[in-house]
């Protein structure tokens, strides 16, 4: 569609034509064409609203060149528009024009003002597809504003967000040379060092920050988290106690400290803090819920059930009820939990009802009651036809029961709805690798899942296992070691042990199994692999 020829140009008519053509194209779903007409209208019009509309349509069409042209027109017509500046800045960075991006970002920062200005700048640059240009743009801002420690902090934080950890370390150290008392820069430096797998240096940086700012709760909290990560139990308790001393009435801090103690496996310490929180009368539902989690993690399952039963309101009610039902099934058998599961499955919240069906089926699967589990899932799928989570759970039950064709059918039913569903790709691939000889097909499925989730322990485990099945033992070992580092899981441990055994590393193989059995002494696959290897 093009405007009719005319002897005398009529700008208003041209604007109207382009706007009408743009709207017709947009209504037809042809956003690339709509963006072209809107940009033509914006160039002719003095109305900032037209330029704004042109910008948004071009962004929706993912035509960033037109979006930038429209955004610049919008800025020309409305120079103080913060939104126009922000959009144009990101688009300039995407185009690799760091100087132009920096100029716009400086205007954004000045208009927002203070530390918040740099926070906005970082949040904008994180969206940039050209990370080098984004970092260079912020570097230009720092060079022009080098006397502000917040500028150095923003640069280092953006480098962290882009996983440029060495750059973050360099920038943070350079900033600290100029501003040795900049506590936030010390925290950023510690995070960079931690990501670079230098925990001693990270702890040293945090300890220095604590020494310089002994009454800063955020600094001590960061230090406590780092101590938990490196399992430095000798220093954990004093730091936790000091945190509580700094703000004994701060229920949020008391809860956070309790959770850090729980994460560190210091159950007595975590219980002490949670009971103190409960006694304070604040955050009582949180305290009861995490006491339940603590008892569950410590193996005191009856106490966990009692803690969960006391939760009657708040955000944890649903999860507490599901956990209680699962624990009752584990302690007293599935029949003892049937009435509670039925109550939860009857909930008007459809997503929660599905979770309740899945939880019961999982408990039945673990108990070996496969027929009953399949019956429950069949009932659920009548109520929720084609629900992916229910199909996935049924596939897992079929696999455990040894009905591999039925498991495959369920996983493929999910993939018919969502061909790129990484969970189903991984489950089907692992099932084929573990329970059939269709290794090449399994490899293709798992690789598709791995491309989406390269740091998912379950997917990395599957990748390692199919490499083992294909006879690529050295590659398999690399992946299985990485999977086990990501998650200390019995299934992963059993697969790693098998590959170590095949490679002649038999002492390490047995050590992996024994360590995993200490955590989960009843793990079926671990026990089976141990018997098979020793036989």
Short mmCIF file of C-alpha atoms in Angstrom, two decimals:
data_model
loop_
_atom_site.label_atom_id
_atom_site.label_comp_id
_atom_site.label_asym_id
_atom_site.label_seq_id
_atom_site.Cartn_x
_atom_site.Cartn_y
_atom_site.Cartn_z
CA UNK A 1 0.00 0.00 0.00
CA UNK A 2 1.42 3.39 -0.95
CA UNK A 3 -0.02 6.92 -0.87
CA UNK A 4 -1.72 8.11 -4.04
CA UNK A 5 0.30 10.47 -6.21
CA UNK A 6 -0.45 14.16 -5.79
CA UNK A 7 0.82 17.33 -7.37
CA UNK A 8 0.78 19.39 -4.16
CA UNK A 9 2.21 17.72 -1.04
CA UNK A 10 -0.13 17.83 1.94
CA UNK A 11 1.79 16.94 5.16
CA UNK A 12 -1.40 16.48 7.18
CA UNK A 13 -2.79 14.10 4.57
CA UNK A 14 0.47 12.15 4.49
CA UNK A 15 0.47 11.85 8.27
CA UNK A 16 -3.15 10.66 8.28
CA UNK A 17 -2.47 8.17 5.46
CA UNK A 18 0.53 6.68 7.29
CA UNK A 19 -1.36 6.44 10.57
CA UNK A 20 -4.32 4.69 8.92
CA UNK A 21 -2.02 2.33 7.03
CA UNK A 22 -0.13 1.57 10.25
CA UNK A 23 -3.32 0.78 12.16
CA UNK A 24 -4.61 -1.48 9.37
CA UNK A 25 -1.30 -3.35 9.28
CA UNK A 26 -1.30 -3.70 13.07
CA UNK A 27 -4.88 -5.01 13.06
CA UNK A 28 -3.80 -7.59 10.48
CA UNK A 29 -0.90 -8.63 12.70
CA UNK A 30 1.73 -7.29 10.29
CA UNK A 31 3.77 -5.37 12.86
CA UNK A 32 6.91 -4.99 10.72
CA UNK A 33 4.83 -3.13 8.11
CA UNK A 34 2.98 -1.20 10.81
CA UNK A 35 6.28 -0.06 12.28
CA UNK A 36 7.39 1.30 8.91
CA UNK A 37 4.23 3.38 8.47
CA UNK A 38 4.32 4.62 12.06
CA UNK A 39 7.93 5.75 11.67
CA UNK A 40 7.02 7.65 8.49
CA UNK A 41 4.16 9.32 10.36
CA UNK A 42 6.44 10.19 13.30
CA UNK A 43 8.96 11.87 11.02
CA UNK A 44 6.23 14.06 9.54
CA UNK A 45 4.29 14.79 12.74
CA UNK A 46 5.12 17.21 15.55
CA UNK A 47 3.01 15.17 17.98
CA UNK A 48 5.20 13.32 20.50
CA UNK A 49 2.43 10.76 20.99
CA UNK A 50 2.83 9.59 17.40
CA UNK A 51 6.58 9.13 17.89
CA UNK A 52 5.93 7.26 21.14
CA UNK A 53 3.48 4.92 19.38
CA UNK A 54 5.96 4.40 16.56
CA UNK A 55 8.65 3.47 19.09
CA UNK A 56 6.47 0.92 20.88
CA UNK A 57 5.24 -0.75 17.68
CA UNK A 58 8.79 -1.03 16.31
CA UNK A 59 9.92 -2.57 19.61
CA UNK A 60 7.06 -5.06 19.44
CA UNK A 61 8.10 -5.91 15.89
CA UNK A 62 11.71 -6.26 17.15
CA UNK A 63 12.89 -3.81 14.49
CA UNK A 64 15.39 -2.01 16.69
CA UNK A 65 16.68 0.31 13.96
CA UNK A 66 13.20 1.75 13.42
CA UNK A 67 12.59 1.81 17.18
CA UNK A 68 15.73 3.91 17.65
CA UNK A 69 14.73 6.30 14.88
CA UNK A 70 11.29 6.70 16.44
CA UNK A 71 12.72 7.11 19.97
CA UNK A 72 15.08 9.83 18.78
CA UNK A 73 12.15 11.62 17.13
CA UNK A 74 10.21 11.25 20.39
CA UNK A 75 13.12 12.83 22.27
CA UNK A 76 13.38 15.66 19.76
CA UNK A 77 9.72 16.47 20.36
CA UNK A 78 9.77 15.81 24.12
CA UNK A 79 13.36 16.34 25.31
CA UNK A 80 12.61 15.75 29.01
CA UNK A 81 10.79 12.45 28.54
CA UNK A 82 12.56 10.05 30.91
CA UNK A 83 10.98 7.03 29.23
CA UNK A 84 12.15 8.11 25.78
CA UNK A 85 15.69 8.61 27.11
CA UNK A 86 15.69 5.18 28.70
CA UNK A 87 14.45 3.38 25.59
CA UNK A 88 16.84 5.25 23.33
CA UNK A 89 19.79 4.53 25.64
CA UNK A 90 19.19 0.77 25.55
CA UNK A 91 18.72 0.84 21.78
CA UNK A 92 21.95 2.80 21.30
CA UNK A 93 23.80 0.23 23.41
CA UNK A 94 22.17 -2.60 21.42
CA UNK A 95 23.46 -0.94 18.26
CA UNK A 96 26.98 -0.89 19.71
CA UNK A 97 27.07 2.90 20.05
CA UNK A 98 28.42 3.23 23.55
CA UNK A 99 29.17 6.97 23.34
CA UNK A 100 25.60 7.87 22.39
CA UNK A 101 24.26 5.47 25.01
CA UNK A 102 26.46 7.03 27.67
CA UNK A 103 25.25 10.54 26.85
CA UNK A 104 21.62 9.46 27.20
CA UNK A 105 22.31 7.50 30.38
CA UNK A 106 23.97 10.55 31.91
CA UNK A 107 20.78 12.50 31.28
CA UNK A 108 18.74 9.66 32.83
CA UNK A 109 21.00 9.58 35.87
CA UNK A 110 20.83 13.33 36.39
CA UNK A 111 17.06 13.40 36.04
CA UNK A 112 16.49 10.51 38.49
CA UNK A 113 19.20 11.80 40.84
CA UNK A 114 21.26 10.34 43.68
CA UNK A 115 22.13 6.67 44.09
CA UNK A 116 18.81 5.73 42.54
CA UNK A 117 20.05 7.24 39.28
CA UNK A 118 22.81 4.65 38.96
CA UNK A 119 20.44 1.84 39.95
CA UNK A 120 18.18 2.84 37.07
CA UNK A 121 21.18 2.99 34.71
CA UNK A 122 22.24 -0.55 35.64
CA UNK A 123 18.68 -1.87 35.28
CA UNK A 124 18.56 -0.39 31.77
CA UNK A 125 21.94 -1.67 30.61
CA UNK A 126 21.18 -5.20 31.80
CA UNK A 127 18.62 -5.30 28.98
CA UNK A 128 21.25 -4.55 26.31
CA UNK A 129 22.07 -7.36 23.91
CA UNK A 130 25.52 -5.92 23.15
CA UNK A 131 27.12 -6.41 26.55
CA UNK A 132 30.46 -4.97 25.54
CA UNK A 133 28.82 -1.74 24.42
CA UNK A 134 26.76 -1.61 27.61
CA UNK A 135 29.83 -2.01 29.80
CA UNK A 136 31.75 0.55 27.75
CA UNK A 137 28.85 3.01 28.07
CA UNK A 138 28.91 2.69 31.83
CA UNK A 139 32.69 2.95 31.85
CA UNK A 140 32.32 6.30 30.08
CA UNK A 141 29.91 7.44 32.81
CA UNK A 142 32.37 6.41 35.50
CA UNK A 143 35.19 8.29 33.76
CA UNK A 144 33.04 11.43 33.80
CA UNK A 145 31.92 10.88 37.39
CA UNK A 146 34.99 9.25 38.93
CA UNK A 147 34.59 11.05 42.25
CA UNK A 148 31.35 9.21 43.02
CA UNK A 149 31.82 5.73 44.59
CA UNK A 150 28.31 4.83 43.44
CA UNK A 151 29.52 5.05 39.83
CA UNK A 152 32.25 2.47 40.47
CA UNK A 153 29.78 0.27 42.29
CA UNK A 154 27.34 0.42 39.36
CA UNK A 155 30.09 -0.53 36.89
CA UNK A 156 31.21 -3.49 39.01
CA UNK A 157 27.61 -4.63 39.57
CA UNK A 158 26.84 -4.54 35.85
CA UNK A 159 29.93 -6.63 35.19
CA UNK A 160 28.64 -9.13 37.77
CA UNK A 161 25.22 -9.22 36.11
CA UNK A 162 26.93 -10.00 32.80
CA UNK A 163 29.06 -12.68 34.51
CA UNK A 164 32.21 -10.72 33.72
CA UNK A 165 33.63 -11.62 37.11
CA UNK A 166 37.25 -10.65 36.47
CA UNK A 167 36.14 -7.25 35.25
CA UNK A 168 33.92 -6.84 38.31
CA UNK A 169 36.89 -7.66 40.54
CA UNK A 170 39.16 -5.19 38.72
CA UNK A 171 36.61 -2.37 38.83
CA UNK A 172 35.76 -2.96 42.50
CA UNK A 173 39.43 -2.97 43.51
CA UNK A 174 40.10 0.19 41.52
CA UNK A 175 37.14 1.87 43.18
CA UNK A 176 38.31 0.79 46.63
CA UNK A 177 41.71 2.34 46.02
CA UNK A 178 39.95 5.68 45.66
CA UNK A 179 37.25 5.04 48.27
CA UNK A 180 38.56 2.57 50.89
CA UNK A 181 35.47 3.10 53.08
CA UNK A 182 32.96 2.28 50.32
CA UNK A 183 31.29 -0.69 51.96
CA UNK A 184 29.09 -1.60 48.99
CA UNK A 185 32.17 -1.86 46.77
CA UNK A 186 33.65 -4.32 49.27
CA UNK A 187 30.50 -6.41 49.08
CA UNK A 188 30.61 -6.40 45.28
CA UNK A 189 34.29 -7.38 45.38
CA UNK A 190 33.50 -10.29 47.70
CA UNK A 191 30.76 -11.52 45.34
CA UNK A 192 33.13 -11.34 42.37
CA UNK A 193 35.82 -13.25 44.25
CA UNK A 194 33.30 -15.87 45.30
CA UNK A 195 32.18 -16.34 41.68
CA UNK A 196 35.84 -16.68 40.69
CA UNK A 197 36.04 -19.58 43.17
CA UNK A 198 38.34 -17.75 45.54
CA UNK A 199 36.40 -18.17 48.82
CA UNK A 200 39.36 -17.31 51.05
CA UNK A 201 39.83 -13.96 49.33
CA UNK A 202 36.07 -13.34 49.42
CA UNK A 203 36.00 -14.01 53.16
CA UNK A 204 39.02 -11.76 53.65
CA UNK A 205 37.24 -8.93 51.82
CA UNK A 206 34.11 -9.37 53.92
CA UNK A 207 36.06 -9.64 57.16
CA UNK A 208 37.76 -6.34 56.33
CA UNK A 209 34.35 -4.80 55.67
CA UNK A 210 33.06 -6.10 59.02
CA UNK A 211 36.10 -4.70 60.80
CA UNK A 212 35.64 -1.31 59.17
CA UNK A 213 31.86 -1.26 59.75
CA UNK A 214 31.16 -3.49 62.77
CA UNK A 215 27.61 -2.22 63.25
CA UNK A 216 26.44 -2.57 59.65
CA UNK A 217 23.88 -5.39 59.55
CA UNK A 218 24.06 -5.83 55.78
CA UNK A 219 27.83 -6.31 55.99
CA UNK A 220 27.65 -8.83 58.82
CA UNK A 221 24.82 -10.66 57.06
CA UNK A 222 26.91 -10.97 53.88
CA UNK A 223 29.82 -12.24 55.98
CA UNK A 224 27.57 -14.77 57.73
CA UNK A 225 26.27 -16.03 54.38
CA UNK A 226 29.85 -16.49 53.17
CA UNK A 227 30.76 -18.43 56.31
CA UNK A 228 27.80 -20.72 55.68
CA UNK A 229 28.94 -21.33 52.11
CA UNK A 230 32.42 -22.43 53.23
CA UNK A 231 31.12 -24.38 56.28
CA UNK A 232 33.22 -22.36 58.72
CA UNK A 233 31.29 -23.48 61.78
CA UNK A 234 33.78 -22.00 64.27
CA UNK A 235 32.99 -18.46 63.18
CA UNK A 236 29.30 -18.90 62.31
CA UNK A 237 27.80 -18.80 65.82
CA UNK A 238 29.56 -15.60 66.97
CA UNK A 239 28.53 -13.82 63.78
CA UNK A 240 24.93 -14.98 64.11
CA UNK A 241 24.81 -13.89 67.75
CA UNK A 242 26.30 -10.51 66.89
CA UNK A 243 23.69 -10.03 64.16
CA UNK A 244 20.90 -10.64 66.65
CA UNK A 245 22.53 -8.33 69.20
CA UNK A 246 22.53 -5.51 66.65
CA UNK A 247 18.75 -5.63 66.32
CA UNK A 248 17.09 -7.96 68.85
CA UNK A 249 13.60 -6.72 67.90
CA UNK A 250 14.10 -7.19 64.15
CA UNK A 251 11.98 -10.26 63.37
CA UNK A 252 13.08 -10.26 59.73
CA UNK A 253 16.73 -10.46 60.76
CA UNK A 254 15.99 -13.19 63.32
CA UNK A 255 14.23 -15.26 60.64
CA UNK A 256 17.02 -14.70 58.13
CA UNK A 257 19.64 -15.75 60.67
CA UNK A 258 17.64 -18.86 61.55
CA UNK A 259 17.45 -19.82 57.88
CA UNK A 260 21.18 -19.33 57.45
CA UNK A 261 21.76 -21.63 60.42
CA UNK A 262 19.37 -24.15 58.88
CA UNK A 263 21.21 -23.93 55.58
CA UNK A 264 24.47 -24.61 57.43
CA UNK A 265 22.95 -27.73 59.01
CA UNK A 266 23.17 -26.22 62.50
CA UNK A 267 19.79 -27.52 63.58
CA UNK A 268 20.06 -26.69 67.29
CA UNK A 269 21.09 -23.12 66.53
CA UNK A 270 18.35 -22.69 63.92
CA UNK A 271 15.77 -24.14 66.31
CA UNK A 272 16.88 -21.73 69.04
CA UNK A 273 16.40 -18.72 66.77
CA UNK A 274 13.05 -19.96 65.42
CA UNK A 275 11.69 -20.62 68.90
CA UNK A 276 12.82 -17.15 69.95
CA UNK A 277 10.94 -15.76 66.95
CA UNK A 278 7.86 -17.80 67.89
CA UNK A 279 8.04 -16.56 71.49
CA UNK A 280 8.23 -12.95 70.28
CA UNK A 281 4.75 -13.27 68.78
CA UNK A 282 5.99 -11.95 65.43
CA UNK A 283 6.17 -13.94 62.18
CA UNK A 284 4.69 -16.92 64.02
CA UNK A 285 3.49 -18.73 60.89
CA UNK A 286 6.94 -18.38 59.35
CA UNK A 287 8.52 -19.72 62.54
CA UNK A 288 6.19 -22.75 62.65
CA UNK A 289 6.72 -23.50 58.96
CA UNK A 290 10.50 -23.40 59.15
CA UNK A 291 10.48 -25.39 62.38
CA UNK A 292 8.63 -28.02 60.36
CA UNK A 293 11.23 -27.82 57.61
CA UNK A 294 13.98 -28.07 60.24
CA UNK A 295 12.47 -31.20 61.84
CA UNK A 296 11.94 -32.72 58.40
CA UNK A 297 15.52 -32.03 57.36
CA UNK A 298 16.83 -33.41 60.66
CA UNK A 299 14.77 -36.61 60.26
CA UNK A 300 12.37 -35.85 63.14
CA UNK A 301 9.33 -36.50 60.98
CA UNK A 302 6.69 -36.71 63.74
CA UNK A 303 7.79 -33.34 65.06
CA UNK A 304 7.62 -31.97 61.50
CA UNK A 305 4.03 -33.21 61.15
CA UNK A 306 3.07 -31.51 64.43
CA UNK A 307 4.72 -28.23 63.35
CA UNK A 308 2.96 -28.24 59.98
CA UNK A 309 -0.40 -29.01 61.60
CA UNK A 310 -0.18 -25.78 63.64
CA UNK A 311 -0.06 -23.62 60.50
CA UNK A 312 -3.60 -22.44 59.84
CA UNK A 313 -3.13 -19.20 57.90
CA UNK A 314 -0.67 -17.28 55.78
CA UNK A 315 1.38 -18.03 52.71
CA UNK A 316 2.74 -21.37 53.98
CA UNK A 317 -0.60 -23.13 54.60
CA UNK A 318 -0.79 -24.98 51.29
CA UNK A 319 2.79 -26.18 51.26
CA UNK A 320 2.60 -27.16 54.94
CA UNK A 321 -0.52 -29.28 54.29
CA UNK A 322 1.13 -31.01 51.32
CA UNK A 323 4.27 -31.71 53.32
CA UNK A 324 2.20 -33.02 56.24
CA UNK A 325 0.26 -35.36 53.96
CA UNK A 326 3.45 -36.70 52.37
CA UNK A 327 5.05 -37.27 55.77
CA UNK A 328 1.97 -39.09 57.12
CA UNK A 329 2.06 -41.34 54.05
CA UNK A 330 5.74 -42.03 54.64
CA UNK A 331 5.32 -42.67 58.38
CA UNK A 332 1.99 -44.51 58.51
CA UNK A 333 1.29 -45.57 54.95
CA UNK A 334 -0.63 -44.07 52.05
CA UNK A 335 -4.02 -45.10 53.46
CA UNK A 336 -3.43 -42.98 56.58
CA UNK A 337 -2.92 -39.90 54.40
CA UNK A 338 -5.79 -40.63 51.98
CA UNK A 339 -8.39 -38.39 53.61
CA UNK A 340 -6.01 -35.43 53.85
CA UNK A 341 -4.90 -35.84 50.24
CA UNK A 342 -8.56 -36.07 49.14
CA UNK A 343 -9.33 -32.83 50.98
CA UNK A 344 -6.42 -31.05 49.30
CA UNK A 345 -7.32 -32.45 45.88
CA UNK A 346 -10.81 -31.01 46.25
CA UNK A 347 -9.41 -27.47 46.58
CA UNK A 348 -10.90 -24.84 44.26
CA UNK A 349 -7.37 -23.71 43.35
CA UNK A 350 -6.80 -25.96 40.34
CA UNK A 351 -3.02 -25.65 40.37
CA UNK A 352 -2.92 -26.61 44.05
CA UNK A 353 -5.32 -29.51 43.47
CA UNK A 354 -2.97 -30.84 40.78
CA UNK A 355 -0.02 -30.52 43.17
CA UNK A 356 -1.96 -32.59 45.70
CA UNK A 357 -2.60 -35.36 43.16
CA UNK A 358 1.08 -35.30 42.20
CA UNK A 359 2.19 -35.42 45.83
CA UNK A 360 0.02 -38.45 46.57
CA UNK A 361 1.12 -40.23 43.40
CA UNK A 362 4.74 -39.54 44.30
CA UNK A 363 4.23 -41.01 47.79
CA UNK A 364 2.53 -44.07 46.31
CA UNK A 365 5.31 -44.45 43.76
CA UNK A 366 7.94 -44.39 46.50
CA UNK A 367 5.93 -47.04 48.38
CA UNK A 368 5.77 -49.23 45.27
CA UNK A 369 1.97 -48.90 45.02
CA UNK A 370 2.10 -48.22 41.29
CA UNK A 371 -1.47 -49.31 40.42
CA UNK A 372 -2.98 -47.01 43.05
CA UNK A 373 -0.76 -44.14 41.92
CA UNK A 374 -1.89 -44.63 38.32
CA UNK A 375 -5.51 -44.75 39.48
CA UNK A 376 -5.18 -41.39 41.27
CA UNK A 377 -3.49 -39.83 38.25
CA UNK A 378 -6.17 -41.17 35.92
CA UNK A 379 -8.80 -39.48 38.11
CA UNK A 380 -6.80 -36.27 38.02
CA UNK A 381 -6.43 -36.33 34.22
CA UNK A 382 -10.19 -36.73 33.82
CA UNK A 383 -10.56 -33.53 35.81
CA UNK A 384 -7.57 -31.79 34.20
CA UNK A 385 -7.22 -33.28 30.69
CA UNK A 386 -3.71 -33.11 29.22
CA UNK A 387 -2.21 -31.32 32.24
CA UNK A 388 1.58 -31.53 31.62
CA UNK A 389 2.58 -31.93 35.28
CA UNK A 390 0.14 -34.81 35.74
CA UNK A 391 1.32 -36.50 32.53
CA UNK A 392 4.91 -36.09 33.69
CA UNK A 393 4.18 -37.69 37.07
CA UNK A 394 2.33 -40.56 35.39
CA UNK A 395 5.29 -41.07 33.08
CA UNK A 396 7.58 -41.35 36.13
CA UNK A 397 5.25 -43.91 37.72
CA UNK A 398 5.13 -45.97 34.50
CA UNK A 399 8.93 -45.83 34.29
CA UNK A 400 9.36 -47.02 37.88
CA UNK A 401 6.81 -49.78 37.27
CA UNK A 402 8.79 -50.93 34.22
CA UNK A 403 6.17 -49.97 31.61
CA UNK A 404 8.55 -48.04 29.35
CA UNK A 405 6.17 -47.71 26.34
CA UNK A 406 3.53 -46.11 28.60
CA UNK A 407 6.12 -43.77 30.15
CA UNK A 408 7.31 -42.77 26.68
CA UNK A 409 3.72 -42.11 25.59
CA UNK A 410 3.15 -39.72 28.50
CA UNK A 411 6.39 -37.81 27.97
CA UNK A 412 5.65 -37.53 24.24
CA UNK A 413 2.13 -36.27 25.00
CA UNK A 414 3.74 -33.34 26.81
CA UNK A 415 6.09 -32.72 23.87
CA UNK A 416 3.16 -32.69 21.45
CA UNK A 417 1.82 -29.70 23.40
CA UNK A 418 5.23 -28.11 23.97
CA UNK A 419 8.01 -29.51 21.74
CA UNK A 420 10.72 -27.62 23.65
CA UNK A 421 9.63 -28.67 27.14
CA UNK A 422 13.04 -29.27 28.72
CA UNK A 423 11.65 -31.34 31.60
CA UNK A 424 9.89 -33.77 29.28
CA UNK A 425 12.85 -33.90 26.87
CA UNK A 426 15.14 -34.77 29.75
CA UNK A 427 12.78 -37.36 31.26
CA UNK A 428 12.20 -39.12 27.96
CA UNK A 429 15.87 -38.98 27.03
CA UNK A 430 17.00 -40.36 30.39
CA UNK A 431 14.36 -43.12 30.28
CA UNK A 432 15.50 -44.22 26.81
CA UNK A 433 19.16 -44.07 27.84
CA UNK A 434 18.62 -45.93 31.10
CA UNK A 435 15.95 -48.47 30.16
CA UNK A 436 16.43 -49.14 26.42
CA UNK A 437 19.22 -49.37 23.87
CA UNK A 438 17.96 -46.37 21.85
CA UNK A 439 20.99 -44.33 22.86
CA UNK A 440 21.29 -42.10 19.79
CA UNK A 441 17.66 -41.04 20.10
CA UNK A 442 18.14 -40.46 23.84
CA UNK A 443 21.24 -38.36 23.15
CA UNK A 444 19.38 -36.05 20.75
CA UNK A 445 16.57 -35.49 23.28
CA UNK A 446 18.92 -34.82 26.20
CA UNK A 447 21.09 -32.44 24.17
CA UNK A 448 17.97 -30.38 23.38
CA UNK A 449 17.22 -30.18 27.10
CA UNK A 450 20.88 -29.43 27.92
CA UNK A 451 20.96 -26.50 25.48
CA UNK A 452 18.14 -24.92 27.47
CA UNK A 453 19.33 -25.85 30.97
CA UNK A 454 23.11 -26.32 30.97
CA UNK A 455 23.31 -25.80 34.74
CA UNK A 456 20.37 -27.98 35.78
CA UNK A 457 21.82 -30.88 37.80
CA UNK A 458 19.20 -33.37 36.58
CA UNK A 459 19.85 -32.50 32.93
CA UNK A 460 23.63 -32.58 33.35
CA UNK A 461 23.25 -35.99 35.02
CA UNK A 462 21.21 -37.27 32.06
CA UNK A 463 23.81 -35.91 29.66
CA UNK A 464 26.58 -37.70 31.52
CA UNK A 465 24.58 -40.94 31.66
CA UNK A 466 23.81 -41.04 27.94
CA UNK A 467 27.47 -40.32 27.17
CA UNK A 468 28.31 -43.34 29.34
CA UNK A 469 25.79 -45.46 27.44
CA UNK A 470 27.41 -44.36 24.17
CA UNK A 471 30.80 -45.51 25.47
CA UNK A 472 32.22 -41.99 25.89
CA UNK A 473 33.36 -42.62 29.45
CA UNK A 474 35.84 -39.76 29.90
CA UNK A 475 33.27 -37.20 28.74
CA UNK A 476 30.63 -38.87 30.89
CA UNK A 477 32.81 -38.56 33.99
CA UNK A 478 33.29 -34.81 33.46
CA UNK A 479 29.54 -34.23 33.22
CA UNK A 480 28.60 -36.51 36.12
CA UNK A 481 31.17 -34.91 38.41
CA UNK A 482 29.69 -31.51 37.52
CA UNK A 483 26.14 -32.76 38.12
CA UNK A 484 27.16 -34.08 41.54
CA UNK A 485 28.76 -30.74 42.42
CA UNK A 486 25.53 -29.02 41.45
CA UNK A 487 23.35 -31.33 43.56
CA UNK A 488 24.27 -34.01 46.10
CA UNK A 489 21.61 -36.45 44.90
CA UNK A 490 21.49 -40.24 45.28
CA UNK A 491 20.60 -40.92 41.66
CA UNK A 492 23.46 -38.76 40.42
CA UNK A 493 25.82 -40.39 42.93
CA UNK A 494 24.87 -43.85 41.67
CA UNK A 495 25.55 -42.87 38.04
CA UNK A 496 28.86 -41.26 38.95
CA UNK A 497 29.87 -44.38 40.91
CA UNK A 498 29.15 -46.63 37.92
CA UNK A 499 31.33 -44.56 35.58
CA UNK A 500 34.15 -44.31 38.13
CA UNK A 501 34.03 -48.11 38.54
CA UNK A 502 34.17 -48.65 34.77
CA UNK A 503 37.21 -46.34 34.56
CA UNK A 504 39.00 -48.34 37.27
CA UNK A 505 38.55 -45.74 40.03
CA UNK A 506 36.95 -48.30 42.34
CA UNK A 507 37.92 -46.84 45.70
CA UNK A 508 36.46 -43.47 44.74
CA UNK A 509 33.39 -45.21 43.32
CA UNK A 510 32.66 -46.91 46.64
CA UNK A 511 33.44 -43.70 48.56
CA UNK A 512 30.83 -41.81 46.51
CA UNK A 513 28.20 -44.47 47.24
CA UNK A 514 28.99 -44.65 50.96
CA UNK A 515 28.87 -40.86 51.31
CA UNK A 516 25.53 -40.71 49.48
CA UNK A 517 24.10 -43.55 51.61
CA UNK A 518 24.98 -41.63 54.76
CA UNK A 519 22.59 -38.92 53.55
CA UNK A 520 19.93 -41.34 52.27
CA UNK A 521 20.44 -44.88 53.65
CA UNK A 522 17.30 -46.27 51.97
CA UNK A 523 17.96 -44.99 48.45
CA UNK A 524 16.87 -47.87 46.23
CA UNK A 525 19.10 -47.18 43.23
CA UNK A 526 22.19 -46.53 45.34
CA UNK A 527 21.74 -49.82 47.19
CA UNK A 528 21.16 -51.70 43.93
CA UNK A 529 24.22 -50.19 42.26
CA UNK A 530 26.34 -50.96 45.32
CA UNK A 531 25.24 -54.62 45.22
CA UNK A 532 25.82 -54.92 41.47
CA UNK A 533 29.29 -53.38 41.58
CA UNK A 534 30.43 -55.50 44.52
CA UNK A 535 29.02 -58.68 42.97
#
